C-alpha cells in the first residue's frame, strides 16, 4: 500500500493554479492577484526563486484571471489558461511569445505528447477509444473514427505535441498540433452529441483517445 509523506510546505495565500516542473525542479504558482511565483527545489525543500508581478497586466486580456497552468517540456513552454485565451510563455524567462484566443470561452485544457508512428494501424483494431485527425471543415467540424492522426502530422517517426481544449460549450473541441518544435496545424472537433463532454485525453502512437 502506497503512503504519502509530507516533505515540505509553502506559505503562499491566494493560489489560483499550481504547476510542478520535474525536469527543472521548479514549482510555479499562479496567484489570484496576477503574480507568478517560481520556487526552486534545493535538496528536499522549495525556496522562492523569483516573483513575476502581475504578469498579465499589459496583455489586453478581457478577463485576466488565471484558471490553470500547463507545461510542455518538448516545447519549453508554459501555458496559462484564462477565460477566453491561452498564453504561451517561454519556460525559462516566462516571456509571453504567443496566444490562442477563443471568444467562445475555454473550459478545460490538456497538453499531450507522443511519438507518432509512420505506419498506420488497421482501423479495425481501434477498440480503445476515438481517434481523430485534422479534417476541419468550417461548416461542420467532425470526429473521424476511421483514420489515425499519424498520417496527417508527419511521414516519419517523430515526437508531436498537442494542445487540446474544450470550449464553453464542452462538446466543441479544438486541437493544435506541433511536429517536434514546429507548429503544424489546427483541427476543430464536434462530439456526436451536444450533451457529451471530454473527461480525459491521452495521446498514443496511433492517435488521441478521448
Coordinates of N, CA and C in Angstrom, one line a residue:
X1 N 0.8 -1.2 0.0 CA 0.0 0.0 0.0 C 0.9 1.2 0.0
X2 N 0.6 2.2 -0.9 CA 1.3 3.4 -1.0 C 0.9 4.4 0.1
X3 N 1.9 5.0 0.7 CA 1.6 6.0 1.7 C 2.3 7.4 1.3
X4 N 1.6 8.4 1.5 CA 2.1 9.8 1.3 C 2.9 10.3 2.5
X5 N 3.9 11.0 2.3 CA 4.7 11.7 3.4 C 4.8 13.1 3.1
X6 N 4.6 14.0 4.1 CA 4.8 15.4 4.0 C 6.2 15.7 3.9
X7 N 6.7 16.3 2.8 CA 8.1 16.7 2.6 C 8.3 18.1 2.8
X8 N 7.4 19.0 2.5 CA 7.6 20.4 2.5 C 6.3 21.1 2.5
X9 N 6.2 22.4 3.0 CA 5.0 23.2 2.9 C 5.5 24.6 2.5
X10 N 4.6 25.3 1.7 CA 4.8 26.6 1.2 C 3.7 27.5 1.7
X11 N 4.0 28.6 2.3 CA 3.0 29.6 2.8 C 2.9 30.7 1.7
X12 N 1.8 30.5 0.9 CA 1.6 31.5 -0.2 C 0.1 31.6 -0.4
X13 N -0.5 32.5 0.3 CA -2.0 32.7 0.2 C -2.4 33.1 -1.2
X14 N -3.7 32.7 -1.6 CA -4.3 33.2 -2.8 C -3.7 32.5 -4.1
X15 N -3.6 31.2 -4.0 CA -3.1 30.4 -5.1 C -4.2 30.0 -6.0
X16 N -4.1 30.4 -7.3 CA -5.1 30.1 -8.3 C -4.8 28.8 -9.1
X17 N -3.5 28.5 -9.3 CA -3.1 27.3 -10.0 C -1.7 26.9 -9.7
X18 N -1.4 25.6 -9.8 CA -0.1 25.1 -9.4 C 0.5 24.3 -10.5
X19 N 1.8 24.4 -10.8 CA 2.4 23.7 -11.9 C 3.8 23.2 -11.4
X20 N 3.9 21.9 -11.1 CA 5.3 21.4 -10.8 C 6.0 21.0 -12.1
X21 N 7.3 21.4 -12.2 CA 8.1 21.0 -13.4 C 9.2 20.2 -12.9
X22 N 9.1 18.9 -13.0 CA 10.1 17.9 -12.5 C 11.4 18.1 -13.2
X23 N 11.4 18.4 -14.6 CA 12.6 18.4 -15.3 C 13.6 19.5 -14.8
X24 N 13.1 20.6 -14.3 CA 13.9 21.7 -13.8 C 13.8 21.9 -12.3
X25 N 13.1 21.0 -11.7 CA 13.0 21.0 -10.2 C 12.4 22.3 -9.7
X26 N 11.4 22.8 -10.5 CA 10.7 24.0 -10.1 C 9.2 23.8 -9.8
X27 N 8.7 24.8 -9.1 CA 7.3 24.8 -8.8 C 6.7 26.2 -9.1
X28 N 5.8 26.2 -10.0 CA 5.2 27.5 -10.4 C 3.8 27.7 -9.8
X29 N 3.6 28.8 -9.1 CA 2.4 29.2 -8.5 C 1.8 30.4 -9.2
X30 N 0.5 30.3 -9.7 CA -0.2 31.4 -10.2 C -1.1 31.9 -9.1
X31 N -1.1 33.3 -8.8 CA -1.8 33.8 -7.7 C -3.0 34.6 -8.2
X32 N -4.0 34.7 -7.3 CA -5.2 35.4 -7.7 C -5.0 36.9 -7.9
X33 N -3.9 37.4 -7.5 CA -3.6 38.8 -7.7 C -2.8 39.0 -9.1
X34 N -2.6 37.9 -9.8 CA -2.0 38.0 -11.1 C -0.5 37.8 -11.1
X35 N 0.1 37.6 -9.9 CA 1.5 37.4 -9.8 C 1.8 35.9 -10.1
X36 N 3.0 35.7 -10.5 CA 3.6 34.3 -10.7 C 4.8 34.1 -9.8
X37 N 4.7 33.1 -9.0 CA 5.9 32.8 -8.1 C 6.6 31.5 -8.6
X38 N 7.9 31.6 -8.6 CA 8.7 30.5 -9.1 C 9.5 30.0 -7.9
X39 N 9.4 28.7 -7.6 CA 10.1 28.1 -6.5 C 11.1 27.1 -7.0
X40 N 12.3 27.1 -6.5 CA 13.3 26.1 -6.9 C 13.6 25.1 -5.8
X41 N 13.7 23.9 -6.1 CA 13.9 22.9 -5.1 C 15.4 22.7 -4.8
X42 N 15.7 22.8 -3.5 CA 17.1 22.6 -3.0 C 17.0 21.4 -2.1
X43 N 17.6 20.3 -2.5 CA 17.5 19.1 -1.7 C 16.0 18.7 -1.6
X44 N 15.4 18.8 -0.4 CA 14.0 18.4 -0.3 C 13.1 19.5 -0.1
X45 N 13.6 20.8 -0.1 CA 12.8 21.9 0.2 C 12.7 22.8 -1.0
X46 N 11.6 23.5 -1.1 CA 11.4 24.5 -2.1 C 11.6 25.9 -1.5
X47 N 12.4 26.7 -2.3 CA 12.7 28.1 -1.9 C 12.2 29.0 -3.0
X48 N 11.7 30.2 -2.6 CA 11.2 31.2 -3.6 C 12.4 31.7 -4.4
X49 N 12.3 31.5 -5.7 CA 13.4 31.9 -6.6 C 13.2 33.3 -7.2
X50 N 11.9 33.5 -7.7 CA 11.6 34.7 -8.4 C 10.1 35.0 -8.4
X51 N 9.7 36.3 -8.4 CA 8.3 36.6 -8.5 C 8.1 37.5 -9.7
X52 N 7.2 37.2 -10.5 CA 6.8 37.9 -11.7 C 5.5 38.7 -11.4
X53 N 5.6 40.0 -11.1 CA 4.4 40.7 -10.7 C 3.4 40.9 -11.8
X54 N 2.1 40.6 -11.5 CA 1.0 40.9 -12.4 C 1.4 40.7 -13.9
X55 N 1.7 39.5 -14.2 CA 2.3 39.1 -15.5 C 1.3 39.4 -16.7
X56 N 0.0 39.4 -16.4 CA -0.9 39.6 -17.5 C -1.4 41.1 -17.6
X57 N -0.8 42.0 -16.9 CA -1.3 43.3 -16.8 C -1.4 44.1 -18.1
X58 N -0.4 44.0 -18.9 CA -0.4 44.8 -20.2 C -0.6 44.0 -21.4
X59 N -1.3 42.9 -21.3 CA -1.6 42.0 -22.4 C -2.9 42.1 -23.1
X60 N -3.7 43.1 -22.6 CA -5.0 43.4 -23.1 C -5.9 42.2 -23.2
X61 N -6.1 41.6 -22.1 CA -7.0 40.4 -22.0 C -8.2 40.8 -21.3
X62 N -9.4 40.4 -21.8 CA -10.7 40.8 -21.2 C -10.8 40.4 -19.8
X63 N -10.5 39.2 -19.5 CA -10.7 38.7 -18.1 C -9.4 38.0 -17.7
X64 N -8.4 38.8 -17.2 CA -7.0 38.3 -16.9 C -6.9 37.5 -15.6
X65 N -7.8 36.6 -15.4 CA -7.7 35.7 -14.2 C -7.2 34.4 -14.7
X66 N -6.2 33.9 -14.0 CA -5.6 32.6 -14.3 C -6.4 31.4 -13.8
X67 N -6.8 30.5 -14.7 CA -7.6 29.4 -14.3 C -6.8 28.1 -14.2
X68 N -5.7 28.0 -15.0 CA -4.9 26.8 -14.9 C -3.5 27.0 -15.6
X69 N -2.6 26.2 -15.2 CA -1.2 26.2 -15.8 C -0.9 24.8 -16.4
X70 N -0.3 24.8 -17.5 CA 0.1 23.5 -18.1 C 1.6 23.7 -18.7
X71 N 2.2 22.6 -19.0 CA 3.6 22.6 -19.4 C 3.9 21.6 -20.4
X72 N 4.7 22.0 -21.4 CA 5.3 21.1 -22.4 C 6.8 21.2 -22.3
X73 N 7.5 20.1 -22.0 CA 8.9 20.0 -21.9 C 9.5 20.1 -23.3
X74 N 8.8 19.4 -24.3 CA 9.3 19.4 -25.7 C 9.3 20.8 -26.3
X75 N 8.3 21.6 -26.0 CA 8.2 23.0 -26.5 C 8.8 24.0 -25.6
X76 N 9.3 23.6 -24.4 CA 9.9 24.5 -23.4 C 8.9 25.7 -23.2
X77 N 7.6 25.3 -23.0 CA 6.5 26.3 -22.9 C 5.6 26.0 -21.7
X78 N 5.3 27.1 -21.0 CA 4.2 27.1 -20.0 C 3.0 27.7 -20.6
X79 N 1.8 27.0 -20.5 CA 0.6 27.5 -21.0 C -0.3 28.1 -19.8
X80 N -0.7 29.3 -20.0 CA -1.6 29.9 -19.0 C -3.0 30.0 -19.5
X81 N -3.9 29.3 -18.9 CA -5.3 29.3 -19.3 C -6.1 30.4 -18.6
X82 N -6.7 31.3 -19.4 CA -7.7 32.3 -18.8 C -9.0 32.0 -19.4
X83 N -10.0 32.9 -19.2 CA -11.3 32.6 -19.7 C -11.5 32.4 -21.2
X84 N -10.9 33.3 -22.0 CA -11.0 33.3 -23.4 C -9.7 33.2 -24.1
X85 N -8.6 33.0 -23.4 CA -7.3 33.0 -24.1 C -6.4 32.0 -23.4
X86 N -5.5 31.4 -24.1 CA -4.4 30.6 -23.6 C -3.1 31.3 -24.0
X87 N -2.2 31.6 -23.0 CA -1.0 32.3 -23.3 C 0.1 31.3 -23.3
X88 N 1.1 31.5 -24.3 CA 2.2 30.6 -24.4 C 3.5 31.4 -23.9
X89 N 4.1 30.9 -22.9 CA 5.3 31.5 -22.2 C 6.5 30.7 -22.4
X90 N 7.6 31.3 -22.7 CA 8.9 30.6 -22.6 C 9.2 30.2 -21.2
X91 N 9.4 28.9 -21.0 CA 9.5 28.3 -19.6 C 10.8 28.8 -18.9
X92 N 11.7 29.4 -19.6 CA 13.0 29.8 -18.9 C 12.8 31.2 -18.3
X93 N 12.2 32.1 -19.0 CA 12.1 33.5 -18.5 C 10.7 34.0 -18.4
X94 N 9.7 33.1 -18.7 CA 8.2 33.5 -18.6 C 7.8 34.6 -19.5
X95 N 8.5 34.8 -20.6 CA 8.2 35.8 -21.6 C 7.0 35.2 -22.5
X96 N 6.0 36.0 -22.6 CA 4.8 35.6 -23.4 C 5.2 35.8 -24.9
X97 N 5.2 34.7 -25.7 CA 5.5 34.8 -27.1 C 4.4 34.5 -28.0
X98 N 3.3 34.0 -27.5 CA 2.1 33.7 -28.4 C 0.9 33.5 -27.6
X99 N -0.2 33.5 -28.3 CA -1.5 33.3 -27.6 C -2.5 32.6 -28.5
X100 N -3.5 31.9 -27.9 CA -4.6 31.3 -28.6 C -5.9 32.0 -28.0
X101 N -6.6 32.6 -28.9 CA -7.8 33.3 -28.4 C -9.0 32.6 -29.0
X102 N -10.0 32.4 -28.1 CA -11.3 31.8 -28.5 C -12.4 32.5 -27.7
X103 N -13.1 33.3 -28.5 CA -14.2 34.1 -27.8 C -15.4 33.3 -27.3
X104 N -15.4 32.0 -27.7 CA -16.5 31.1 -27.2 C -16.2 30.7 -25.7
X105 N -15.0 31.0 -25.3 CA -14.6 30.6 -23.9 C -13.9 29.3 -23.9
X106 N -13.0 29.1 -23.0 CA -12.1 27.9 -22.8 C -12.4 27.2 -21.5
X107 N -12.9 26.0 -21.6 CA -13.3 25.3 -20.4 C -12.2 24.4 -19.8
X108 N -11.7 23.5 -20.5 CA -10.7 22.6 -20.0 C -9.6 22.4 -21.0
X109 N -8.3 22.3 -20.6 CA -7.2 22.1 -21.5 C -6.4 20.8 -21.1
X110 N -5.8 20.3 -22.1 CA -4.8 19.2 -22.0 C -3.6 19.4 -22.8
X111 N -2.4 19.1 -22.3 CA -1.2 19.0 -23.1 C -0.8 17.6 -23.2
X112 N -0.7 17.1 -24.5 CA -0.4 15.7 -24.8 C 0.9 15.6 -25.6
X113 N 1.6 14.6 -25.5 CA 2.8 14.4 -26.3 C 3.0 12.9 -26.6
X114 N 3.4 12.6 -27.8 CA 3.7 11.2 -28.1 C 4.6 11.1 -29.3
X115 N 5.2 9.9 -29.5 CA 5.9 9.6 -30.8 C 4.9 9.1 -31.8
X116 N 4.8 9.7 -32.9 CA 3.9 9.3 -34.0 C 4.6 8.3 -34.9
X117 N 3.9 7.2 -35.1 CA 4.5 6.2 -36.0 C 4.2 6.4 -37.4
X118 N 5.1 6.1 -38.3 CA 4.9 6.2 -39.7 C 3.8 5.3 -40.3
X119 N 3.8 4.1 -39.7 CA 2.8 3.1 -40.3 C 1.6 3.2 -39.5
X120 N 0.4 3.4 -40.2 CA -0.9 3.5 -39.5 C -1.4 2.1 -39.3
X121 N -2.0 1.8 -38.1 CA -2.6 0.5 -37.9 C -3.9 0.4 -38.6
X122 N -4.4 -0.9 -38.7 CA -5.7 -1.2 -39.3 C -6.7 -0.6 -38.4
X123 N -7.7 0.2 -39.0 CA -8.7 0.9 -38.3 C -9.6 -0.1 -37.5
X124 N -9.6 -1.4 -37.9 CA -10.4 -2.4 -37.2 C -9.9 -2.7 -35.8
X125 N -8.6 -2.3 -35.6 CA -8.0 -2.5 -34.3 C -8.3 -1.4 -33.3
X126 N -8.9 -0.3 -33.7 CA -9.1 0.8 -32.9 C -10.3 0.6 -31.9
X127 N -10.0 -0.2 -30.8 CA -11.0 -0.5 -29.9 C -10.9 0.2 -28.6
X128 N -9.9 1.0 -28.5 CA -9.7 1.7 -27.2 C -10.4 3.0 -27.0
X129 N -10.8 3.6 -28.1 CA -11.5 4.9 -28.0 C -11.6 5.6 -29.3
X130 N -11.7 6.9 -29.4 CA -12.0 7.6 -30.6 C -10.7 8.3 -31.0
X131 N -10.2 8.0 -32.3 CA -9.1 8.6 -32.9 C -9.5 9.7 -33.9
X132 N -8.9 10.9 -33.8 CA -9.3 11.9 -34.7 C -8.1 12.6 -35.3
X133 N -8.3 13.3 -36.4 CA -7.2 13.9 -37.1 C -7.8 15.2 -37.7
X134 N -6.9 15.9 -38.4 CA -7.2 17.3 -38.9 C -8.0 17.2 -40.1
X135 N -9.4 17.2 -39.9 CA -10.3 17.2 -41.0 C -11.3 18.4 -40.8
X136 N -10.7 19.5 -40.4 CA -11.5 20.7 -40.1 C -12.3 21.2 -41.3
X137 N -13.6 21.4 -41.1 CA -14.4 22.0 -42.1 C -15.2 23.1 -41.4
X138 N -15.2 24.3 -42.0 CA -15.7 25.5 -41.4 C -17.2 25.3 -41.1
X139 N -17.9 24.5 -41.9 CA -19.3 24.4 -41.7 C -19.7 23.2 -40.7
X140 N -18.9 22.2 -40.7 CA -19.2 21.0 -39.9 C -17.9 20.3 -39.4
X141 N -17.3 20.8 -38.3 CA -16.1 20.0 -37.8 C -16.6 18.6 -37.5
X142 N -15.6 17.7 -37.6 CA -16.0 16.3 -37.5 C -15.0 15.5 -36.6
X143 N -15.5 14.4 -36.0 CA -14.7 13.4 -35.4 C -14.6 12.3 -36.4
X144 N -13.3 11.8 -36.7 CA -13.1 10.7 -37.6 C -12.7 9.5 -36.8
X145 N -13.4 8.4 -36.9 CA -13.1 7.2 -36.1 C -12.4 6.2 -37.1
X146 N -12.2 6.5 -38.3 CA -11.7 5.6 -39.3 C -10.3 5.7 -39.6
X147 N -9.7 6.9 -39.3 CA -8.3 7.1 -39.6 C -7.5 7.5 -38.4
X148 N -6.2 7.4 -38.4 CA -5.4 7.8 -37.3 C -4.7 9.1 -37.5
X149 N -4.3 9.7 -36.4 CA -3.7 11.1 -36.5 C -2.3 11.1 -37.2
X150 N -1.6 10.0 -37.1 CA -0.2 9.9 -37.6 C -0.1 10.3 -39.0
X151 N -1.0 9.9 -39.9 CA -0.9 10.2 -41.3 C -1.0 11.7 -41.6
X152 N -1.6 12.5 -40.7 CA -1.8 13.9 -41.0 C -0.7 14.7 -40.4
X153 N 0.0 14.2 -39.4 CA 1.0 15.0 -38.7 C 2.4 14.9 -39.4
X154 N 2.8 13.7 -39.8 CA 4.2 13.5 -40.3 C 4.3 12.2 -41.0
X155 N 5.3 12.1 -41.9 CA 5.6 10.9 -42.6 C 6.7 10.1 -42.0
X156 N 7.3 10.5 -40.9 CA 8.4 9.8 -40.3 C 8.1 9.7 -38.8
X157 N 8.8 8.8 -38.1 CA 8.6 8.7 -36.6 C 9.1 10.0 -36.0
X158 N 8.4 10.6 -35.2 CA 8.8 11.9 -34.5 C 7.9 12.1 -33.3
X159 N 8.4 13.0 -32.5 CA 7.6 13.4 -31.3 C 6.7 14.6 -31.7
X160 N 5.4 14.4 -31.4 CA 4.4 15.5 -31.6 C 3.8 15.9 -30.3
X161 N 3.4 17.2 -30.2 CA 2.8 17.8 -29.0 C 1.5 18.3 -29.4
X162 N 0.5 18.1 -28.6 CA -0.9 18.5 -28.9 C -1.4 19.4 -27.7
X163 N -2.0 20.5 -28.1 CA -2.8 21.3 -27.1 C -4.3 21.1 -27.5
X164 N -5.0 20.4 -26.6 CA -6.4 20.1 -26.8 C -7.2 20.9 -25.7
X165 N -8.3 21.6 -26.2 CA -9.1 22.2 -25.2 C -10.6 22.2 -25.6
X166 N -11.4 22.1 -24.6 CA -12.9 22.2 -24.9 C -13.3 23.7 -24.7
X167 N -14.3 24.1 -25.5 CA -14.8 25.4 -25.4 C -15.9 25.5 -24.3
X168 N -16.5 26.6 -24.0 CA -17.5 26.7 -23.0 C -18.7 25.8 -23.3
X169 N -19.0 25.6 -24.6 CA -19.9 24.5 -25.0 C -19.0 23.3 -25.2
X170 N -19.0 22.4 -24.1 CA -18.0 21.4 -24.0 C -18.0 20.3 -25.0
X171 N -19.0 20.2 -25.9 CA -19.0 19.3 -27.0 C -18.2 19.8 -28.1
X172 N -17.7 21.0 -28.1 CA -16.8 21.6 -29.1 C -15.4 21.5 -28.6
X173 N -14.5 21.0 -29.5 CA -13.1 20.9 -29.1 C -12.2 21.5 -30.2
X174 N -11.0 22.0 -29.7 CA -10.0 22.5 -30.7 C -8.7 21.8 -30.3
X175 N -8.0 21.4 -31.4 CA -6.7 20.7 -31.3 C -5.6 21.5 -32.0
X176 N -4.5 21.8 -31.4 CA -3.4 22.4 -32.0 C -2.2 21.5 -32.0
X177 N -1.5 21.3 -33.1 CA -0.5 20.3 -33.3 C 0.8 20.9 -33.6
X178 N 1.9 20.4 -32.9 CA 3.3 20.7 -33.1 C 4.0 19.5 -33.5
X179 N 4.8 19.5 -34.6 CA 5.7 18.4 -35.0 C 7.1 18.8 -34.5
X180 N 7.6 18.0 -33.6 CA 8.8 18.4 -32.9 C 8.6 19.8 -32.2
X181 N 9.3 20.8 -32.6 CA 9.0 22.1 -32.0 C 8.4 23.1 -33.0
X182 N 7.9 22.6 -34.1 CA 7.3 23.5 -35.1 C 5.8 23.3 -35.1
X183 N 5.0 24.4 -35.0 CA 3.6 24.4 -35.1 C 3.1 24.0 -36.5
X184 N 2.2 23.0 -36.6 CA 1.8 22.4 -37.9 C 0.4 22.8 -38.3
X185 N -0.6 22.6 -37.4 CA -2.0 22.7 -37.9 C -2.9 22.8 -36.7
X186 N -4.2 23.0 -37.1 CA -5.3 23.1 -36.1 C -6.5 22.4 -36.6
X187 N -7.2 21.7 -35.7 CA -8.4 21.0 -36.1 C -9.5 21.3 -35.1
X188 N -10.7 21.3 -35.5 CA -11.9 21.5 -34.6 C -12.7 20.3 -34.7
X189 N -13.2 19.9 -33.6 CA -14.0 18.6 -33.5 C -15.3 18.9 -32.7
X190 N -16.3 18.3 -33.2 CA -17.6 18.3 -32.5 C -18.0 16.9 -32.1
X191 N -18.2 16.7 -30.8 CA -18.6 15.4 -30.4 C -20.0 15.0 -30.9
X192 N -20.3 13.7 -31.0 CA -21.5 13.3 -31.6 C -22.8 13.8 -31.0
X193 N -22.8 14.1 -29.7 CA -23.9 14.7 -29.0 C -23.6 16.0 -28.3
X194 N -24.5 16.9 -28.3 CA -24.2 18.2 -27.6 C -24.1 18.0 -26.1
X195 N -24.7 16.9 -25.6 CA -24.6 16.6 -24.1 C -23.3 15.9 -23.7
X196 N -22.5 15.5 -24.7 CA -21.3 14.8 -24.3 C -20.2 15.8 -24.0
X197 N -19.2 15.4 -23.2 CA -18.0 16.2 -22.9 C -16.9 15.3 -22.6
X198 N -15.7 15.8 -22.7 CA -14.5 15.0 -22.5 C -14.0 15.2 -21.0
X199 N -13.8 14.0 -20.4 CA -13.3 14.0 -19.0 C -11.8 13.7 -19.0
X200 N -11.2 13.1 -20.0 CA -9.8 12.9 -20.0 C -9.4 12.6 -21.4
X201 N -8.1 12.8 -21.7 CA -7.5 12.6 -23.0 C -6.1 12.0 -22.9
X202 N -5.7 11.2 -23.9 CA -4.4 10.6 -23.8 C -3.9 10.4 -25.3
X203 N -2.7 10.7 -25.5 CA -2.1 10.5 -26.8 C -1.3 9.2 -26.9
X204 N -1.5 8.5 -28.0 CA -0.8 7.3 -28.2 C -0.1 7.4 -29.6
X205 N 0.7 6.3 -29.9 CA 1.3 6.3 -31.3 C 0.3 6.3 -32.4
X206 N -0.9 5.8 -32.1 CA -1.9 5.7 -33.2 C -2.9 6.9 -33.2
X207 N -2.9 7.8 -32.3 CA -3.8 8.9 -32.3 C -4.1 9.3 -30.9
X208 N -5.2 10.1 -30.7 CA -5.6 10.6 -29.4 C -6.9 9.9 -29.0
X209 N -6.9 9.5 -27.8 CA -8.0 8.7 -27.2 C -8.8 9.7 -26.2
X210 N -10.0 9.9 -26.5 CA -10.9 10.7 -25.6 C -11.7 9.8 -24.7

